[in-house]
PDB file of C-alpha atoms in Angstrom:
ATOM      1  CA  MET A   1     -98.875  62.363-137.177  1.00  0.00           C
ATOM      2  CA  THR A   2    -102.327  60.812-136.386  1.00  0.00           C
ATOM      3  CA  ILE A   3    -103.613  60.318-133.049  1.00  0.00           C
ATOM      4  CA  ASN A   4    -103.480  56.517-133.502  1.00  0.00           C
ATOM      5  CA  GLN A   5     -99.673  56.381-134.868  1.00  0.00           C
ATOM      6  CA  ARG A   6     -98.715  58.738-131.692  1.00  0.00           C
ATOM      7  CA  ILE A   7    -100.333  55.819-129.685  1.00  0.00           C
ATOM      8  CA  ARG A   8     -98.706  53.435-131.498  1.00  0.00           C
ATOM      9  CA  ALA A   9     -95.380  54.998-130.975  1.00  0.00           C
ATOM     10  CA  VAL A  10     -95.513  55.204-127.501  1.00  0.00           C
ATOM     11  CA  LEU A  11     -96.461  51.599-126.751  1.00  0.00           C
ATOM     12  CA  LEU A  12     -93.530  50.671-128.893  1.00  0.00           C
ATOM     13  CA  VAL A  13     -91.020  52.793-126.850  1.00  0.00           C
ATOM     14  CA  ALA A  14     -92.409  51.143-123.441  1.00  0.00           C
ATOM     15  CA  VAL A  15     -92.634  47.790-124.487  1.00  0.00           C
ATOM     16  CA  ALA A  16     -88.927  48.366-125.708  1.00  0.00           C
ATOM     17  CA  GLY A  17     -87.634  50.050-122.571  1.00  0.00           C
ATOM     18  CA  PHE A  18     -89.723  47.220-120.646  1.00  0.00           C
ATOM     19  CA  ALA A  19     -87.425  44.457-122.353  1.00  0.00           C
ATOM     20  CA  LEU A  20     -84.105  46.827-122.191  1.00  0.00           C
ATOM     21  CA  VAL A  21     -85.193  46.592-118.545  1.00  0.00           C
ATOM     22  CA  GLY A  22     -85.892  43.091-117.814  1.00  0.00           C
ATOM     23  CA  CYS A  23     -82.775  41.992-119.863  1.00  0.00           C
ATOM     24  CA  ALA A  24     -80.584  44.213-118.166  1.00  0.00           C
ATOM     25  CA  PRO A  25     -77.925  42.113-116.026  1.00  0.00           C
ATOM     26  CA  VAL A  26     -78.344  42.036-112.419  1.00  0.00           C
ATOM     27  CA  ASP A  27     -75.230  42.483-110.221  1.00  0.00           C
ATOM     28  CA  VAL A  28     -75.032  40.054-107.371  1.00  0.00           C
ATOM     29  CA  PRO A  29     -72.690  40.514-104.557  1.00  0.00           C
ATOM     30  CA  ASP A  30     -70.042  38.227-104.179  1.00  0.00           C
ATOM     31  CA  PRO A  31     -70.553  36.177-101.037  1.00  0.00           C
ATOM     32  CA  GLU A  32     -68.692  37.509 -97.774  1.00  0.00           C
ATOM     33  CA  PRO A  33     -66.051  34.966 -97.545  1.00  0.00           C
ATOM     34  CA  SER A  34     -66.753  32.924 -94.064  1.00  0.00           C
ATOM     35  CA  ALA A  35     -64.625  33.648 -91.164  1.00  0.00           C
ATOM     36  CA  SER A  36     -61.943  31.043 -90.014  1.00  0.00           C
ATOM     37  CA  PRO A  37     -62.359  29.925 -86.439  1.00  0.00           C
ATOM     38  CA  THR A  38     -60.051  31.843 -83.849  1.00  0.00           C
ATOM     39  CA  PRO A  39     -58.089  29.168 -82.105  1.00  0.00           C
ATOM     40  CA  SER A  40     -58.759  29.314 -78.574  1.00  0.00           C
ATOM     41  CA  ALA A  41     -55.717  30.627 -76.058  1.00  0.00           C
ATOM     42  CA  SER A  42     -54.143  27.835 -74.634  1.00  0.00           C
ATOM     43  CA  ALA A  43     -55.224  27.280 -71.017  1.00  0.00           C
ATOM     44  CA  GLU A  44     -52.510  27.969 -68.642  1.00  0.00           C
ATOM     45  CA  PRO A  45     -51.463  24.305 -67.061  1.00  0.00           C
ATOM     46  CA  ALA A  46     -53.388  23.528 -63.938  1.00  0.00           C
ATOM     47  CA  ALA A  47     -50.843  23.589 -60.849  1.00  0.00           C
ATOM     48  CA  ALA A  48     -50.787  20.165 -58.897  1.00  0.00           C
ATOM     49  CA  ALA A  49     -48.047  20.031 -56.547  1.00  0.00           C
ATOM     50  CA  VAL A  50     -45.929  22.285 -54.773  1.00  0.00           C
ATOM     51  CA  TYR A  51     -42.245  21.262 -54.174  1.00  0.00           C
ATOM     52  CA  ILE A  52     -40.480  22.853 -51.348  1.00  0.00           C
ATOM     53  CA  SER A  53     -36.398  22.453 -51.375  1.00  0.00           C
ATOM     54  CA  ALA A  54     -33.524  23.810 -50.002  1.00  0.00           C
ATOM     55  CA  THR A  55     -33.617  27.054 -52.220  1.00  0.00           C
ATOM     56  CA  GLY A  56     -36.942  27.492 -53.071  1.00  0.00           C
ATOM     57  CA  PHE A  57     -40.294  26.526 -53.910  1.00  0.00           C
ATOM     58  CA  THR A  58     -41.483  25.046 -57.240  1.00  0.00           C
ATOM     59  CA  VAL A  59     -44.995  24.566 -58.407  1.00  0.00           C
ATOM     60  CA  VAL A  60     -45.598  21.813 -61.305  1.00  0.00           C
ATOM     61  CA  ASP A  61     -48.819  20.439 -63.081  1.00  0.00           C
ATOM     62  CA  GLU A  62     -49.900  17.169 -63.142  1.00  0.00           C
ATOM     63  CA  SER A  63     -47.301  15.833 -66.046  1.00  0.00           C
ATOM     64  CA  ASP A  64     -44.821  17.452 -63.262  1.00  0.00           C
ATOM     65  CA  GLU A  65     -43.712  20.082 -65.415  1.00  0.00           C
ATOM     66  CA  THR A  66     -42.602  23.593 -63.723  1.00  0.00           C
ATOM     67  CA  VAL A  67     -45.773  25.966 -63.565  1.00  0.00           C
ATOM     68  CA  ALA A  68     -43.692  28.283 -61.620  1.00  0.00           C
ATOM     69  CA  THR A  69     -40.538  28.610 -59.312  1.00  0.00           C
ATOM     70  CA  ALA A  70     -39.611  30.979 -56.792  1.00  0.00           C
ATOM     71  CA  LEU A  71     -36.195  31.583 -54.824  1.00  0.00           C
ATOM     72  CA  TYR A  72     -36.185  32.320 -51.025  1.00  0.00           C
ATOM     73  CA  SER A  73     -33.640  35.019 -52.085  1.00  0.00           C
ATOM     74  CA  SER A  74     -36.092  36.392 -54.641  1.00  0.00           C
ATOM     75  CA  ASP A  75     -38.734  38.786 -53.837  1.00  0.00           C
ATOM     76  CA  PRO A  76     -41.245  37.921 -51.495  1.00  0.00           C
ATOM     77  CA  GLN A  77     -44.415  39.761 -52.994  1.00  0.00           C
ATOM     78  CA  ALA A  78     -43.409  37.612 -56.323  1.00  0.00           C
ATOM     79  CA  ALA A  79     -43.597  34.804 -54.147  1.00  0.00           C
ATOM     80  CA  ILE A  80     -46.611  35.337 -52.876  1.00  0.00           C
ATOM     81  CA  ALA A  81     -48.630  35.872 -56.153  1.00  0.00           C
ATOM     82  CA  ILE A  82     -47.065  32.442 -57.450  1.00  0.00           C
ATOM     83  CA  LEU A  83     -48.700  31.004 -54.404  1.00  0.00           C
ATOM     84  CA  THR A  84     -52.022  32.929 -54.354  1.00  0.00           C
ATOM     85  CA  ASP A  85     -52.233  31.971 -58.454  1.00  0.00           C
ATOM     86  CA  ALA A  86     -51.393  28.227 -57.092  1.00  0.00           C
ATOM     87  CA  PHE A  87     -53.923  27.802 -54.535  1.00  0.00           C
ATOM     88  CA  GLY A  88     -56.697  30.248 -56.132  1.00  0.00           C
ATOM     89  CA  SER A  89     -57.308  32.131 -53.005  1.00  0.00           C
ATOM     90  CA  GLU A  90     -56.185  35.410 -51.039  1.00  0.00           C
ATOM     91  CA  PRO A  91     -53.818  34.794 -48.208  1.00  0.00           C
ATOM     92  CA  GLU A  92     -54.602  35.481 -44.545  1.00  0.00           C
ATOM     93  CA  LEU A  93     -51.957  37.963 -43.447  1.00  0.00           C
ATOM     94  CA  SER A  94     -50.633  38.444 -39.540  1.00  0.00           C
ATOM     95  CA  VAL A  95     -47.858  39.298 -37.892  1.00  0.00           C
ATOM     96  CA  ARG A  96     -45.767  36.630 -36.098  1.00  0.00           C
ATOM     97  CA  PRO A  97     -44.406  38.523 -32.497  1.00  0.00           C
ATOM     98  CA  SER A  98     -40.962  37.488 -31.226  1.00  0.00           C
ATOM     99  CA  ASP A  99     -40.742  35.808 -28.163  1.00  0.00           C
ATOM    100  CA  LEU A 100     -37.458  37.465 -27.616  1.00  0.00           C
ATOM    101  CA  ASN A 101     -35.484  34.710 -28.053  1.00  0.00           C
ATOM    102  CA  CYS A 102     -35.125  32.246 -30.815  1.00  0.00           C
ATOM    103  CA  VAL A 103     -38.225  33.295 -32.960  1.00  0.00           C
ATOM    104  CA  PRO A 104     -37.956  37.027 -34.388  1.00  0.00           C
ATOM    105  CA  GLU A 105     -41.115  38.673 -35.469  1.00  0.00           C
ATOM    106  CA  ALA A 106     -41.805  38.262 -39.031  1.00  0.00           C
ATOM    107  CA  ASN A 107     -44.954  39.237 -41.561  1.00  0.00           C
ATOM    108  CA  VAL A 108     -46.958  36.235 -42.472  1.00  0.00           C
ATOM    109  CA  VAL A 109     -49.022  35.354 -45.240  1.00  0.00           C
ATOM    110  CA  SER A 110     -51.103  32.012 -45.111  1.00  0.00           C
ATOM    111  CA  TRP A 111     -53.369  29.257 -46.353  1.00  0.00           C
ATOM    112  CA  ASP A 112     -54.695  26.865 -44.412  1.00  0.00           C
ATOM    113  CA  GLY A 113     -51.765  24.372 -44.308  1.00  0.00           C
ATOM    114  CA  PHE A 114     -49.139  26.611 -45.583  1.00  0.00           C
ATOM    115  CA  ALA A 115     -47.394  29.894 -44.498  1.00  0.00           C
ATOM    116  CA  LEU A 116     -44.759  32.619 -46.141  1.00  0.00           C
ATOM    117  CA  ARG A 117     -42.589  34.299 -43.671  1.00  0.00           C
ATOM    118  CA  TYR A 118     -40.827  37.113 -44.836  1.00  0.00           C
ATOM    119  CA  GLY A 119     -39.249  40.656 -43.104  1.00  0.00           C
ATOM    120  CA  ILE A 120     -37.393  38.140 -40.735  1.00  0.00           C
ATOM    121  CA  PRO A 121     -34.157  39.678 -39.021  1.00  0.00           C
ATOM    122  CA  VAL A 122     -31.003  39.280 -41.413  1.00  0.00           C
ATOM    123  CA  ASN A 123     -29.374  37.254 -38.479  1.00  0.00           C
ATOM    124  CA  SER A 124     -32.177  35.034 -38.483  1.00  0.00           C
ATOM    125  CA  VAL A 125     -32.474  33.709 -41.577  1.00  0.00           C
ATOM    126  CA  PRO A 126     -29.803  31.878 -44.179  1.00  0.00           C
ATOM    127  CA  ARG A 127     -27.562  34.307 -45.652  1.00  0.00           C
ATOM    128  CA  GLY A 128     -28.988  36.125 -48.439  1.00  0.00           C
ATOM    129  CA  GLN A 129     -32.455  34.655 -47.906  1.00  0.00           C
ATOM    130  CA  LEU A 130     -35.852  36.710 -48.038  1.00  0.00           C
ATOM    131  CA  PHE A 131     -38.284  34.965 -47.208  1.00  0.00           C
ATOM    132  CA  GLU A 132     -39.392  31.421 -45.558  1.00  0.00           C
ATOM    133  CA  VAL A 133     -41.981  28.914 -46.060  1.00  0.00           C
ATOM    134  CA  GLU A 134     -43.462  25.988 -44.174  1.00  0.00           C
ATOM    135  CA  SER A 135     -45.958  23.129 -44.512  1.00  0.00           C
ATOM    136  CA  THR A 136     -48.027  21.589 -41.847  1.00  0.00           C
ATOM    137  CA  ALA A 137     -50.754  19.996 -44.471  1.00  0.00           C
ATOM    138  CA  ALA A 138     -50.502  17.140 -46.770  1.00  0.00           C
ATOM    139  CA  THR A 139     -52.479  19.007 -49.304  1.00  0.00           C
ATOM    140  CA  VAL A 140     -53.443  22.731 -49.381  1.00  0.00           C
ATOM    141  CA  ALA A 141     -56.139  24.106 -51.654  1.00  0.00           C
ATOM    142  CA  GLY A 142     -56.544  20.538 -53.449  1.00  0.00           C
ATOM    143  CA  LEU A 143     -52.518  20.779 -54.312  1.00  0.00           C
ATOM    144  CA  SER A 144     -50.033  18.033 -52.822  1.00  0.00           C
ATOM    145  CA  VAL A 145     -47.362  19.408 -50.532  1.00  0.00           C
ATOM    146  CA  GLU A 146     -43.744  17.500 -50.743  1.00  0.00           C
ATOM    147  CA  THR A 147     -40.412  17.306 -50.523  1.00  0.00           C
ATOM    148  CA  PRO A 148     -38.199  17.024 -54.015  1.00  0.00           C
ATOM    149  CA  GLY A 149     -38.253  13.196 -53.146  1.00  0.00           C
ATOM    150  CA  GLY A 150     -42.074  13.240 -52.941  1.00  0.00           C
ATOM    151  CA  ALA A 151     -42.725  13.213 -48.812  1.00  0.00           C
ATOM    152  CA  SER A 152     -45.471  14.718 -47.489  1.00  0.00           C
ATOM    153  CA  VAL A 153     -46.650  15.412 -43.880  1.00  0.00           C
ATOM    154  CA  GLY A 154     -48.045  12.615 -42.536  1.00  0.00           C
ATOM    155  CA  ASP A 155     -45.574  10.281 -44.061  1.00  0.00           C
ATOM    156  CA  PRO A 156     -42.902   8.415 -42.106  1.00  0.00           C
ATOM    157  CA  VAL A 157     -39.845  10.311 -41.425  1.00  0.00           C
ATOM    158  CA  GLY A 158     -37.580   7.558 -41.805  1.00  0.00           C
ATOM    159  CA  ASP A 159     -38.484   7.394 -45.792  1.00  0.00           C
ATOM    160  CA  VAL A 160     -36.972  10.998 -45.448  1.00  0.00           C
ATOM    161  CA  ALA A 161     -34.166   9.999 -43.478  1.00  0.00           C
ATOM    162  CA  ALA A 162     -32.911   6.728 -45.813  1.00  0.00           C
ATOM    163  CA  GLY A 163     -29.790   7.334 -47.439  1.00  0.00           C
ATOM    164  CA  LEU A 164     -28.451  10.575 -45.852  1.00  0.00           C
ATOM    165  CA  PRO A 165     -25.383  11.629 -44.158  1.00  0.00           C
ATOM    166  CA  ALA A 166     -25.610  11.339 -40.544  1.00  0.00           C
ATOM    167  CA  GLU A 167     -25.064  14.912 -39.870  1.00  0.00           C
ATOM    168  CA  GLN A 168     -28.590  15.697 -41.694  1.00  0.00           C
ATOM    169  CA  VAL A 169     -30.594  13.455 -39.435  1.00  0.00           C
ATOM    170  CA  GLY A 170     -31.075  14.826 -35.930  1.00  0.00           C
ATOM    171  CA  GLU A 171     -31.079  12.735 -32.860  1.00  0.00           C
ATOM    172  CA  PRO A 172     -34.743  12.559 -31.368  1.00  0.00           C
ATOM    173  CA  VAL A 173     -35.348  14.398 -28.552  1.00  0.00           C
ATOM    174  CA  THR A 174     -38.329  13.452 -25.941  1.00  0.00           C
ATOM    175  CA  THR A 175     -40.982  16.351 -25.678  1.00  0.00           C
ATOM    176  CA  ASP A 176     -44.305  17.253 -24.261  1.00  0.00           C
ATOM    177  CA  LEU A 177     -45.376  16.560 -27.999  1.00  0.00           C
ATOM    178  CA  GLY A 178     -43.599  13.664 -27.946  1.00  0.00           C
ATOM    179  CA  LEU A 179     -40.680  11.990 -29.857  1.00  0.00           C
ATOM    180  CA  ILE A 180     -39.289  14.947 -31.880  1.00  0.00           C
ATOM    181  CA  GLN A 181     -36.883  14.846 -34.353  1.00  0.00           C
ATOM    182  CA  SER A 182     -35.669  16.912 -37.488  1.00  0.00           C
ATOM    183  CA  VAL A 183     -34.345  15.561 -40.904  1.00  0.00           C
ATOM    184  CA  ALA A 184     -32.371  17.883 -43.212  1.00  0.00           C
ATOM    185  CA  TYR A 185     -33.198  16.105 -46.233  1.00  0.00           C
ATOM    186  CA  GLU A 186     -31.690  19.049 -48.950  1.00  0.00           C
ATOM    187  CA  ILE A 187     -28.835  21.293 -48.143  1.00  0.00           C
ATOM    188  CA  GLY A 188     -28.804  24.910 -49.339  1.00  0.00           C
ATOM    189  CA  SER A 189     -25.311  25.703 -48.922  1.00  0.00           C
ATOM    190  CA  GLY A 190     -22.809  25.271 -46.344  1.00  0.00           C
ATOM    191  CA  THR A 191     -21.037  22.603 -44.793  1.00  0.00           C
ATOM    192  CA  TYR A 192     -21.704  20.625 -41.380  1.00  0.00           C
ATOM    193  CA  VAL A 193     -19.321  20.924 -38.479  1.00  0.00           C
ATOM    194  CA  PRO A 194     -19.639  19.614 -35.136  1.00  0.00           C
ATOM    195  CA  TRP A 195     -20.666  21.022 -31.755  1.00  0.00           C
ATOM    196  CA  ASP A 196     -17.569  21.735 -30.161  1.00  0.00           C
ATOM    197  CA  HIS A 197     -16.169  23.262 -33.821  1.00  0.00           C
ATOM    198  CA  PRO A 198     -15.196  27.171 -33.032  1.00  0.00           C
ATOM    199  CA  GLU A 199     -17.640  27.832 -36.360  1.00  0.00           C
ATOM    200  CA  PHE A 200     -20.425  25.746 -34.588  1.00  0.00           C
ATOM    201  CA  GLY A 201     -23.411  28.131 -34.877  1.00  0.00           C
ATOM    202  CA  SER A 202     -22.274  29.952 -38.220  1.00  0.00           C
ATOM    203  CA  TYR A 203     -25.104  30.834 -40.571  1.00  0.00           C
ATOM    204  CA  ASP A 204     -23.505  29.145 -43.801  1.00  0.00           C
ATOM    205  CA  PHE A 205     -24.913  25.793 -43.227  1.00  0.00           C
ATOM    206  CA  TRP A 206     -28.861  25.810 -43.912  1.00  0.00           C
ATOM    207  CA  GLY A 207     -31.033  23.788 -45.983  1.00  0.00           C
ATOM    208  CA  ALA A 208     -34.641  22.145 -45.859  1.00  0.00           C
ATOM    209  CA  SER A 209     -35.811  20.385 -43.272  1.00  0.00           C
ATOM    210  CA  ALA A 210     -38.893  17.632 -42.516  1.00  0.00           C
ATOM    211  CA  ARG A 211     -39.762  17.696 -38.540  1.00  0.00           C
ATOM    212  CA  SER A 212     -41.395  14.175 -37.323  1.00  0.00           C
ATOM    213  CA  ILE A 213     -43.298  13.884 -34.089  1.00  0.00           C
ATOM    214  CA  ASP A 214     -43.392  10.105 -33.127  1.00  0.00           C
ATOM    215  CA  GLY A 215     -42.042   9.280 -36.698  1.00  0.00           C
ATOM    216  CA  MET A 216     -44.175  10.918 -38.582  1.00  0.00           C
ATOM    217  CA  ILE A 217     -43.700  14.146 -40.489  1.00  0.00           C
ATOM    218  CA  ASP A 218     -45.680  17.090 -39.153  1.00  0.00           C
ATOM    219  CA  ARG A 219     -44.020  19.808 -40.634  1.00  0.00           C
ATOM    220  CA  LEU A 220     -41.749  20.776 -43.503  1.00  0.00           C
ATOM    221  CA  ASP A 221     -39.751  24.255 -43.352  1.00  0.00           C
ATOM    222  CA  ALA A 222     -37.506  25.776 -45.554  1.00  0.00           C
ATOM    223  CA  PRO A 223     -34.659  27.495 -45.764  1.00  0.00           C
ATOM    224  CA  VAL A 224     -33.675  26.556 -42.132  1.00  0.00           C
ATOM    225  CA  LEU A 225     -30.756  27.009 -40.397  1.00  0.00           C
ATOM    226  CA  LEU A 226     -29.224  23.538 -39.664  1.00  0.00           C
ATOM    227  CA  GLN A 227     -26.639  24.778 -37.090  1.00  0.00           C
ATOM    228  CA  ASN A 228     -27.297  27.754 -34.490  1.00  0.00           C
ATOM    229  CA  GLN A 229     -27.282  28.641 -30.829  1.00  0.00           C
ATOM    230  CA  CYS A 230     -31.294  28.241 -30.470  1.00  0.00           C
TER     231      CYS A 230
END
């Protein structure tokens, strides 16, 4: 083969190779599937109010749907956790000293206007109940604190007493604070007996109470012994 023939053969091979490469199909990767948007977790319903009833308290949202509830016969620490979440802050801790008479020593956890007490001697609380609550404000941390009927601190006690049996409406008593009256707006257990009955002062008649000064509610308490010697 002459030199010219060799050069021509090399050129033909190069051109053929170029053509083959140029015509080869190019693999295009499949597009990545687009990620589906992850549904966001539904937010916990926001607490709007706390209802204090005879047997426990209930936290509800703006639609009056139950967010959480705790019976006074349940674990105090679980109840404290519910209130801490509802009020959005840790409570203050303290101990209430005994007055050596009718007020026993108790552990107290409190927010501004609301307190939960536990560790109370069994003869100072209704049978089987492990803690008690008290509200001295109409709102606590932005939440309304009410009776199940909607009454709060600052409302007329007469509205709560209306329609209740006479034995659930205490007689007004004149004190240094003013005219004090207590109304048992809800009964947890037991039956009323007259003061001269042999079983007066038993620990079986208890419920939730609204105390008033000069006709206006200043405190909601539950569970309360409605008939005792103090």
